[in-house]
mmCIF file with all atom_site columns, C-alpha atoms in Angstrom:
data_model
loop_
_atom_site.group_PDB
_atom_site.id
_atom_site.type_symbol
_atom_site.label_atom_id
_atom_site.label_alt_id
_atom_site.label_comp_id
_atom_site.label_asym_id
_atom_site.label_entity_id
_atom_site.label_seq_id
_atom_site.pdbx_PDB_ins_code
_atom_site.Cartn_x
_atom_site.Cartn_y
_atom_site.Cartn_z
_atom_site.occupancy
_atom_site.B_iso_or_equiv
_atom_site.pdbx_formal_charge
_atom_site.auth_seq_id
_atom_site.auth_comp_id
_atom_site.auth_asym_id
_atom_site.auth_atom_id
_atom_site.pdbx_PDB_model_num
ATOM 1   C CA . UNK Q 1 1   ? 190.987 177.437 57.843 1.00 0.00 ? 1   UNK Q CA 1
ATOM 2   C CA . UNK Q 1 2   ? 187.208 177.069 58.271 1.00 0.00 ? 2   UNK Q CA 1
ATOM 3   C CA . UNK Q 1 3   ? 187.178 180.019 60.676 1.00 0.00 ? 3   UNK Q CA 1
ATOM 4   C CA . UNK Q 1 4   ? 188.735 182.229 58.001 1.00 0.00 ? 4   UNK Q CA 1
ATOM 5   C CA . UNK Q 1 5   ? 186.098 181.108 55.475 1.00 0.00 ? 5   UNK Q CA 1
ATOM 6   C CA . UNK Q 1 6   ? 183.251 181.825 57.935 1.00 0.00 ? 6   UNK Q CA 1
ATOM 7   C CA . UNK Q 1 7   ? 184.705 185.217 58.826 1.00 0.00 ? 7   UNK Q CA 1
ATOM 8   C CA . UNK Q 1 8   ? 185.010 186.118 55.141 1.00 0.00 ? 8   UNK Q CA 1
ATOM 9   C CA . UNK Q 1 9   ? 181.435 184.966 54.479 1.00 0.00 ? 9   UNK Q CA 1
ATOM 10  C CA . UNK Q 1 10  ? 180.119 186.981 57.456 1.00 0.00 ? 10  UNK Q CA 1
ATOM 11  C CA . UNK Q 1 11  ? 181.963 190.085 56.246 1.00 0.00 ? 11  UNK Q CA 1
ATOM 12  C CA . UNK Q 1 12  ? 180.643 189.632 52.698 1.00 0.00 ? 12  UNK Q CA 1
ATOM 13  C CA . UNK Q 1 13  ? 177.052 189.262 53.977 1.00 0.00 ? 13  UNK Q CA 1
ATOM 14  C CA . UNK Q 1 14  ? 177.391 192.353 56.138 1.00 0.00 ? 14  UNK Q CA 1
ATOM 15  C CA . UNK Q 1 15  ? 178.818 194.428 53.297 1.00 0.00 ? 15  UNK Q CA 1
ATOM 16  C CA . UNK Q 1 16  ? 176.083 193.245 50.929 1.00 0.00 ? 16  UNK Q CA 1
ATOM 17  C CA . UNK Q 1 17  ? 173.376 194.066 53.471 1.00 0.00 ? 17  UNK Q CA 1
ATOM 18  C CA . UNK Q 1 18  ? 174.899 197.442 54.353 1.00 0.00 ? 18  UNK Q CA 1
ATOM 19  C CA . UNK Q 1 19  ? 175.385 198.617 50.789 1.00 0.00 ? 19  UNK Q CA 1
ATOM 20  C CA . UNK Q 1 20  ? 172.571 201.025 49.775 1.00 0.00 ? 20  UNK Q CA 1
ATOM 21  C CA . UNK Q 1 21  ? 170.094 199.815 47.146 1.00 0.00 ? 21  UNK Q CA 1
ATOM 22  C CA . UNK Q 1 22  ? 168.819 202.065 44.362 1.00 0.00 ? 22  UNK Q CA 1
ATOM 23  C CA . UNK Q 1 23  ? 165.051 201.772 43.990 1.00 0.00 ? 23  UNK Q CA 1
ATOM 24  C CA . UNK Q 1 24  ? 163.677 201.598 40.449 1.00 0.00 ? 24  UNK Q CA 1
ATOM 25  C CA . UNK Q 1 25  ? 160.185 202.779 41.409 1.00 0.00 ? 25  UNK Q CA 1
ATOM 26  C CA . UNK Q 1 26  ? 159.266 206.208 42.672 1.00 0.00 ? 26  UNK Q CA 1
ATOM 27  C CA . UNK Q 1 27  ? 156.880 206.932 45.498 1.00 0.00 ? 27  UNK Q CA 1
ATOM 28  C CA . UNK Q 1 28  ? 153.387 207.937 44.348 1.00 0.00 ? 28  UNK Q CA 1
ATOM 29  C CA . UNK Q 1 29  ? 151.255 209.475 47.120 1.00 0.00 ? 29  UNK Q CA 1
ATOM 30  C CA . UNK Q 1 30  ? 148.046 208.683 45.214 1.00 0.00 ? 30  UNK Q CA 1
ATOM 31  C CA . UNK Q 1 31  ? 148.836 204.942 45.399 1.00 0.00 ? 31  UNK Q CA 1
ATOM 32  C CA . UNK Q 1 32  ? 149.239 205.142 49.189 1.00 0.00 ? 32  UNK Q CA 1
ATOM 33  C CA . UNK Q 1 33  ? 146.512 207.671 50.022 1.00 0.00 ? 33  UNK Q CA 1
ATOM 34  C CA . UNK Q 1 34  ? 144.031 205.015 51.161 1.00 0.00 ? 34  UNK Q CA 1
ATOM 35  C CA . UNK Q 1 35  ? 145.977 204.628 54.433 1.00 0.00 ? 35  UNK Q CA 1
ATOM 36  C CA . UNK Q 1 36  ? 144.772 208.096 55.483 1.00 0.00 ? 36  UNK Q CA 1
ATOM 37  C CA . UNK Q 1 37  ? 141.126 207.386 54.684 1.00 0.00 ? 37  UNK Q CA 1
ATOM 38  C CA . UNK Q 1 38  ? 138.821 206.303 57.490 1.00 0.00 ? 38  UNK Q CA 1
ATOM 39  C CA . UNK Q 1 39  ? 137.347 202.861 56.998 1.00 0.00 ? 39  UNK Q CA 1
ATOM 40  C CA . UNK Q 1 40  ? 135.784 200.092 59.040 1.00 0.00 ? 40  UNK Q CA 1
ATOM 41  C CA . UNK Q 1 41  ? 138.501 197.448 58.782 1.00 0.00 ? 41  UNK Q CA 1
ATOM 42  C CA . UNK Q 1 42  ? 140.638 196.260 61.691 1.00 0.00 ? 42  UNK Q CA 1
ATOM 43  C CA . UNK Q 1 43  ? 143.921 194.396 62.000 1.00 0.00 ? 43  UNK Q CA 1
ATOM 44  C CA . UNK Q 1 44  ? 144.725 192.639 65.260 1.00 0.00 ? 44  UNK Q CA 1
ATOM 45  C CA . UNK Q 1 45  ? 147.879 190.706 65.801 1.00 0.00 ? 45  UNK Q CA 1
ATOM 46  C CA . UNK Q 1 46  ? 150.746 189.450 67.870 1.00 0.00 ? 46  UNK Q CA 1
ATOM 47  C CA . UNK Q 1 47  ? 154.468 189.408 67.063 1.00 0.00 ? 47  UNK Q CA 1
ATOM 48  C CA . UNK Q 1 48  ? 157.058 187.075 68.548 1.00 0.00 ? 48  UNK Q CA 1
ATOM 49  C CA . UNK Q 1 49  ? 160.070 184.907 67.758 1.00 0.00 ? 49  UNK Q CA 1
ATOM 50  C CA . UNK Q 1 50  ? 161.100 181.591 69.239 1.00 0.00 ? 50  UNK Q CA 1
ATOM 51  C CA . UNK Q 1 51  ? 164.725 181.408 70.326 1.00 0.00 ? 51  UNK Q CA 1
ATOM 52  C CA . UNK Q 1 52  ? 166.866 178.310 69.674 1.00 0.00 ? 52  UNK Q CA 1
ATOM 53  C CA . UNK Q 1 53  ? 166.345 177.234 73.293 1.00 0.00 ? 53  UNK Q CA 1
ATOM 54  C CA . UNK Q 1 54  ? 162.548 177.241 72.805 1.00 0.00 ? 54  UNK Q CA 1
ATOM 55  C CA . UNK Q 1 55  ? 161.842 180.450 74.740 1.00 0.00 ? 55  UNK Q CA 1
ATOM 56  C CA . UNK Q 1 56  ? 159.358 182.846 73.116 1.00 0.00 ? 56  UNK Q CA 1
ATOM 57  C CA . UNK Q 1 57  ? 160.315 186.524 72.897 1.00 0.00 ? 57  UNK Q CA 1
ATOM 58  C CA . UNK Q 1 58  ? 157.486 188.989 72.216 1.00 0.00 ? 58  UNK Q CA 1
ATOM 59  C CA . UNK Q 1 59  ? 157.638 192.328 70.406 1.00 0.00 ? 59  UNK Q CA 1
ATOM 60  C CA . UNK Q 1 60  ? 156.797 193.946 73.765 1.00 0.00 ? 60  UNK Q CA 1
ATOM 61  C CA . UNK Q 1 61  ? 157.152 197.715 73.494 1.00 0.00 ? 61  UNK Q CA 1
ATOM 62  C CA . UNK Q 1 62  ? 158.277 197.558 69.858 1.00 0.00 ? 62  UNK Q CA 1
ATOM 63  C CA . UNK Q 1 63  ? 156.913 199.879 67.210 1.00 0.00 ? 63  UNK Q CA 1
ATOM 64  C CA . UNK Q 1 64  ? 154.563 198.189 64.736 1.00 0.00 ? 64  UNK Q CA 1
ATOM 65  C CA . UNK Q 1 65  ? 154.306 199.854 61.330 1.00 0.00 ? 65  UNK Q CA 1
ATOM 66  C CA . UNK Q 1 66  ? 151.414 199.632 58.882 1.00 0.00 ? 66  UNK Q CA 1
ATOM 67  C CA . UNK Q 1 67  ? 152.418 200.465 55.303 1.00 0.00 ? 67  UNK Q CA 1
ATOM 68  C CA . UNK Q 1 68  ? 150.092 200.552 52.283 1.00 0.00 ? 68  UNK Q CA 1
ATOM 69  C CA . UNK Q 1 69  ? 150.966 197.988 49.603 1.00 0.00 ? 69  UNK Q CA 1
ATOM 70  C CA . UNK Q 1 70  ? 152.020 199.964 46.530 1.00 0.00 ? 70  UNK Q CA 1
ATOM 71  C CA . UNK Q 1 71  ? 154.566 199.349 43.750 1.00 0.00 ? 71  UNK Q CA 1
ATOM 72  C CA . UNK Q 1 72  ? 157.070 201.433 45.759 1.00 0.00 ? 72  UNK Q CA 1
ATOM 73  C CA . UNK Q 1 73  ? 156.547 199.554 49.035 1.00 0.00 ? 73  UNK Q CA 1
ATOM 74  C CA . UNK Q 1 74  ? 156.550 196.232 47.119 1.00 0.00 ? 74  UNK Q CA 1
ATOM 75  C CA . UNK Q 1 75  ? 160.061 196.990 45.866 1.00 0.00 ? 75  UNK Q CA 1
ATOM 76  C CA . UNK Q 1 76  ? 161.263 198.147 49.287 1.00 0.00 ? 76  UNK Q CA 1
ATOM 77  C CA . UNK Q 1 77  ? 159.949 195.054 51.075 1.00 0.00 ? 77  UNK Q CA 1
ATOM 78  C CA . UNK Q 1 78  ? 161.302 192.729 48.349 1.00 0.00 ? 78  UNK Q CA 1
ATOM 79  C CA . UNK Q 1 79  ? 164.748 194.262 48.908 1.00 0.00 ? 79  UNK Q CA 1
ATOM 80  C CA . UNK Q 1 80  ? 164.565 194.059 52.697 1.00 0.00 ? 80  UNK Q CA 1
ATOM 81  C CA . UNK Q 1 81  ? 162.957 190.626 53.120 1.00 0.00 ? 81  UNK Q CA 1
ATOM 82  C CA . UNK Q 1 82  ? 164.076 188.852 49.924 1.00 0.00 ? 82  UNK Q CA 1
ATOM 83  C CA . UNK Q 1 83  ? 161.017 186.573 49.771 1.00 0.00 ? 83  UNK Q CA 1
ATOM 84  C CA . UNK Q 1 84  ? 161.043 185.804 53.504 1.00 0.00 ? 84  UNK Q CA 1
ATOM 85  C CA . UNK Q 1 85  ? 158.994 187.111 56.422 1.00 0.00 ? 85  UNK Q CA 1
ATOM 86  C CA . UNK Q 1 86  ? 162.059 187.863 58.559 1.00 0.00 ? 86  UNK Q CA 1
ATOM 87  C CA . UNK Q 1 87  ? 165.067 190.090 57.936 1.00 0.00 ? 87  UNK Q CA 1
ATOM 88  C CA . UNK Q 1 88  ? 168.230 190.078 59.993 1.00 0.00 ? 88  UNK Q CA 1
ATOM 89  C CA . UNK Q 1 89  ? 170.089 192.847 58.176 1.00 0.00 ? 89  UNK Q CA 1
ATOM 90  C CA . UNK Q 1 90  ? 167.526 195.245 56.658 1.00 0.00 ? 90  UNK Q CA 1
ATOM 91  C CA . UNK Q 1 91  ? 168.375 197.574 53.766 1.00 0.00 ? 91  UNK Q CA 1
ATOM 92  C CA . UNK Q 1 92  ? 169.158 201.177 53.107 1.00 0.00 ? 92  UNK Q CA 1
ATOM 93  C CA . UNK Q 1 93  ? 168.116 202.991 49.952 1.00 0.00 ? 93  UNK Q CA 1
ATOM 94  C CA . UNK Q 1 94  ? 170.083 205.595 47.992 1.00 0.00 ? 94  UNK Q CA 1
ATOM 95  C CA . UNK Q 1 95  ? 166.978 207.297 46.618 1.00 0.00 ? 95  UNK Q CA 1
ATOM 96  C CA . UNK Q 1 96  ? 164.497 206.798 49.468 1.00 0.00 ? 96  UNK Q CA 1
ATOM 97  C CA . UNK Q 1 97  ? 161.458 209.078 49.473 1.00 0.00 ? 97  UNK Q CA 1
ATOM 98  C CA . UNK Q 1 98  ? 160.922 211.138 52.641 1.00 0.00 ? 98  UNK Q CA 1
ATOM 99  C CA . UNK Q 1 99  ? 157.233 211.478 51.693 1.00 0.00 ? 99  UNK Q CA 1
ATOM 100 C CA . UNK Q 1 100 ? 156.818 207.684 51.908 1.00 0.00 ? 100 UNK Q CA 1
ATOM 101 C CA . UNK Q 1 101 ? 156.984 207.895 55.710 1.00 0.00 ? 101 UNK Q CA 1
ATOM 102 C CA . UNK Q 1 102 ? 153.972 210.265 55.794 1.00 0.00 ? 102 UNK Q CA 1
ATOM 103 C CA . UNK Q 1 103 ? 151.846 207.386 54.492 1.00 0.00 ? 103 UNK Q CA 1
ATOM 104 C CA . UNK Q 1 104 ? 152.407 204.893 57.293 1.00 0.00 ? 104 UNK Q CA 1
ATOM 105 C CA . UNK Q 1 105 ? 150.769 204.290 60.650 1.00 0.00 ? 105 UNK Q CA 1
ATOM 106 C CA . UNK Q 1 106 ? 152.660 203.345 63.770 1.00 0.00 ? 106 UNK Q CA 1
ATOM 107 C CA . UNK Q 1 107 ? 151.765 202.092 67.241 1.00 0.00 ? 107 UNK Q CA 1
ATOM 108 C CA . UNK Q 1 108 ? 153.475 200.303 70.127 1.00 0.00 ? 108 UNK Q CA 1
ATOM 109 C CA . UNK Q 1 109 ? 152.901 196.596 70.827 1.00 0.00 ? 109 UNK Q CA 1
ATOM 110 C CA . UNK Q 1 110 ? 151.798 195.712 74.357 1.00 0.00 ? 110 UNK Q CA 1
ATOM 111 C CA . UNK Q 1 111 ? 153.736 193.495 76.787 1.00 0.00 ? 111 UNK Q CA 1
ATOM 112 C CA . UNK Q 1 112 ? 152.709 190.340 74.914 1.00 0.00 ? 112 UNK Q CA 1
ATOM 113 C CA . UNK Q 1 113 ? 153.542 191.750 71.467 1.00 0.00 ? 113 UNK Q CA 1
ATOM 114 C CA . UNK Q 1 114 ? 149.855 192.382 70.662 1.00 0.00 ? 114 UNK Q CA 1
ATOM 115 C CA . UNK Q 1 115 ? 148.614 195.299 68.563 1.00 0.00 ? 115 UNK Q CA 1
ATOM 116 C CA . UNK Q 1 116 ? 145.388 196.616 66.984 1.00 0.00 ? 116 UNK Q CA 1
ATOM 117 C CA . UNK Q 1 117 ? 144.978 198.967 64.023 1.00 0.00 ? 117 UNK Q CA 1
ATOM 118 C CA . UNK Q 1 118 ? 141.390 200.250 63.669 1.00 0.00 ? 118 UNK Q CA 1
ATOM 119 C CA . UNK Q 1 119 ? 139.379 202.402 61.253 1.00 0.00 ? 119 UNK Q CA 1
ATOM 120 C CA . UNK Q 1 120 ? 141.295 201.082 58.248 1.00 0.00 ? 120 UNK Q CA 1
ATOM 121 C CA . UNK Q 1 121 ? 140.247 201.610 54.660 1.00 0.00 ? 121 UNK Q CA 1
ATOM 122 C CA . UNK Q 1 122 ? 139.896 198.473 52.584 1.00 0.00 ? 122 UNK Q CA 1
ATOM 123 C CA . UNK Q 1 123 ? 143.144 197.554 50.887 1.00 0.00 ? 123 UNK Q CA 1
ATOM 124 C CA . UNK Q 1 124 ? 146.380 195.620 51.152 1.00 0.00 ? 124 UNK Q CA 1
ATOM 125 C CA . UNK Q 1 125 ? 149.047 196.504 53.676 1.00 0.00 ? 125 UNK Q CA 1
ATOM 126 C CA . UNK Q 1 126 ? 152.421 195.444 55.029 1.00 0.00 ? 126 UNK Q CA 1
ATOM 127 C CA . UNK Q 1 127 ? 152.958 195.077 58.779 1.00 0.00 ? 127 UNK Q CA 1
ATOM 128 C CA . UNK Q 1 128 ? 156.482 195.253 60.208 1.00 0.00 ? 128 UNK Q CA 1
ATOM 129 C CA . UNK Q 1 129 ? 157.990 195.158 63.674 1.00 0.00 ? 129 UNK Q CA 1
ATOM 130 C CA . UNK Q 1 130 ? 161.148 193.958 65.330 1.00 0.00 ? 130 UNK Q CA 1
ATOM 131 C CA . UNK Q 1 131 ? 161.725 191.354 68.016 1.00 0.00 ? 131 UNK Q CA 1
ATOM 132 C CA . UNK Q 1 132 ? 165.162 191.404 69.627 1.00 0.00 ? 132 UNK Q CA 1
ATOM 133 C CA . UNK Q 1 133 ? 166.937 190.163 72.731 1.00 0.00 ? 133 UNK Q CA 1
ATOM 134 C CA . UNK Q 1 134 ? 170.464 190.182 74.099 1.00 0.00 ? 134 UNK Q CA 1
ATOM 135 C CA . UNK Q 1 135 ? 172.723 187.159 74.517 1.00 0.00 ? 135 UNK Q CA 1
ATOM 136 C CA . UNK Q 1 136 ? 175.822 188.214 76.431 1.00 0.00 ? 136 UNK Q CA 1
ATOM 137 C CA . UNK Q 1 137 ? 176.754 191.368 74.493 1.00 0.00 ? 137 UNK Q CA 1
ATOM 138 C CA . UNK Q 1 138 ? 175.178 190.441 71.160 1.00 0.00 ? 138 UNK Q CA 1
ATOM 139 C CA . UNK Q 1 139 ? 171.730 191.451 69.975 1.00 0.00 ? 139 UNK Q CA 1
ATOM 140 C CA . UNK Q 1 140 ? 169.715 188.660 68.362 1.00 0.00 ? 140 UNK Q CA 1
ATOM 141 C CA . UNK Q 1 141 ? 166.321 188.496 66.652 1.00 0.00 ? 141 UNK Q CA 1
ATOM 142 C CA . UNK Q 1 142 ? 165.179 190.439 63.621 1.00 0.00 ? 142 UNK Q CA 1
ATOM 143 C CA . UNK Q 1 143 ? 162.514 192.371 61.752 1.00 0.00 ? 143 UNK Q CA 1
ATOM 144 C CA . UNK Q 1 144 ? 159.237 190.620 60.947 1.00 0.00 ? 144 UNK Q CA 1
ATOM 145 C CA . UNK Q 1 145 ? 156.888 191.326 58.037 1.00 0.00 ? 145 UNK Q CA 1
ATOM 146 C CA . UNK Q 1 146 ? 153.414 190.152 57.058 1.00 0.00 ? 146 UNK Q CA 1
ATOM 147 C CA . UNK Q 1 147 ? 151.149 191.134 54.171 1.00 0.00 ? 147 UNK Q CA 1
ATOM 148 C CA . UNK Q 1 148 ? 147.486 191.540 55.035 1.00 0.00 ? 148 UNK Q CA 1
ATOM 149 C CA . UNK Q 1 149 ? 144.379 192.523 53.097 1.00 0.00 ? 149 UNK Q CA 1
ATOM 150 C CA . UNK Q 1 150 ? 141.647 194.407 54.917 1.00 0.00 ? 150 UNK Q CA 1
ATOM 151 C CA . UNK Q 1 151 ? 137.971 194.481 53.927 1.00 0.00 ? 151 UNK Q CA 1
ATOM 152 C CA . UNK Q 1 152 ? 135.421 196.967 55.215 1.00 0.00 ? 152 UNK Q CA 1
ATOM 153 C CA . UNK Q 1 153 ? 133.731 195.771 58.380 1.00 0.00 ? 153 UNK Q CA 1
ATOM 154 C CA . UNK Q 1 154 ? 136.142 192.844 58.785 1.00 0.00 ? 154 UNK Q CA 1
ATOM 155 C CA . UNK Q 1 155 ? 138.858 192.065 61.315 1.00 0.00 ? 155 UNK Q CA 1
ATOM 156 C CA . UNK Q 1 156 ? 142.044 190.396 60.097 1.00 0.00 ? 156 UNK Q CA 1
ATOM 157 C CA . UNK Q 1 157 ? 144.061 188.586 62.749 1.00 0.00 ? 157 UNK Q CA 1
ATOM 158 C CA . UNK Q 1 158 ? 147.782 188.295 62.036 1.00 0.00 ? 158 UNK Q CA 1
ATOM 159 C CA . UNK Q 1 159 ? 150.458 186.248 63.788 1.00 0.00 ? 159 UNK Q CA 1
ATOM 160 C CA . UNK Q 1 160 ? 153.933 187.602 63.063 1.00 0.00 ? 160 UNK Q CA 1
ATOM 161 C CA . UNK Q 1 161 ? 156.519 184.916 63.810 1.00 0.00 ? 161 UNK Q CA 1
ATOM 162 C CA . UNK Q 1 162 ? 158.807 184.891 60.780 1.00 0.00 ? 162 UNK Q CA 1
ATOM 163 C CA . UNK Q 1 163 ? 157.133 181.718 59.456 1.00 0.00 ? 163 UNK Q CA 1
#
């Protein structure tokens, strides 16, 4: 009987996570424009997750995204991460803005999950990346998120571990 309950719960969680969300805010390019301005701020970081057996898995070769913190991105990240710094299911949005993606930066983490964004304008940003691994035929891990504020001439160091 417990197996049936767990299966039903897993299905309900999957359906809830897979069902598209309607965003209340609209994307405003003016709010996000600072990401395309040259500044003197830097973000360095490393992304990893610790498996249940204690092994560390790095975001080696994963894309790392830098997204300006705006009312639109606030709503998106609240929906995806639900107050956490790790998401296992993600979200899709019914009314997503294609223009939103023009106001992000992306790079690839090195073999130890390290990354560096340079020439950043002062402001607040979201960082996201994924860390995954395979166990038998099942993918495990998830998407990580951190909020970071950058000041001119300063370097912010970020550890992304889901904590």
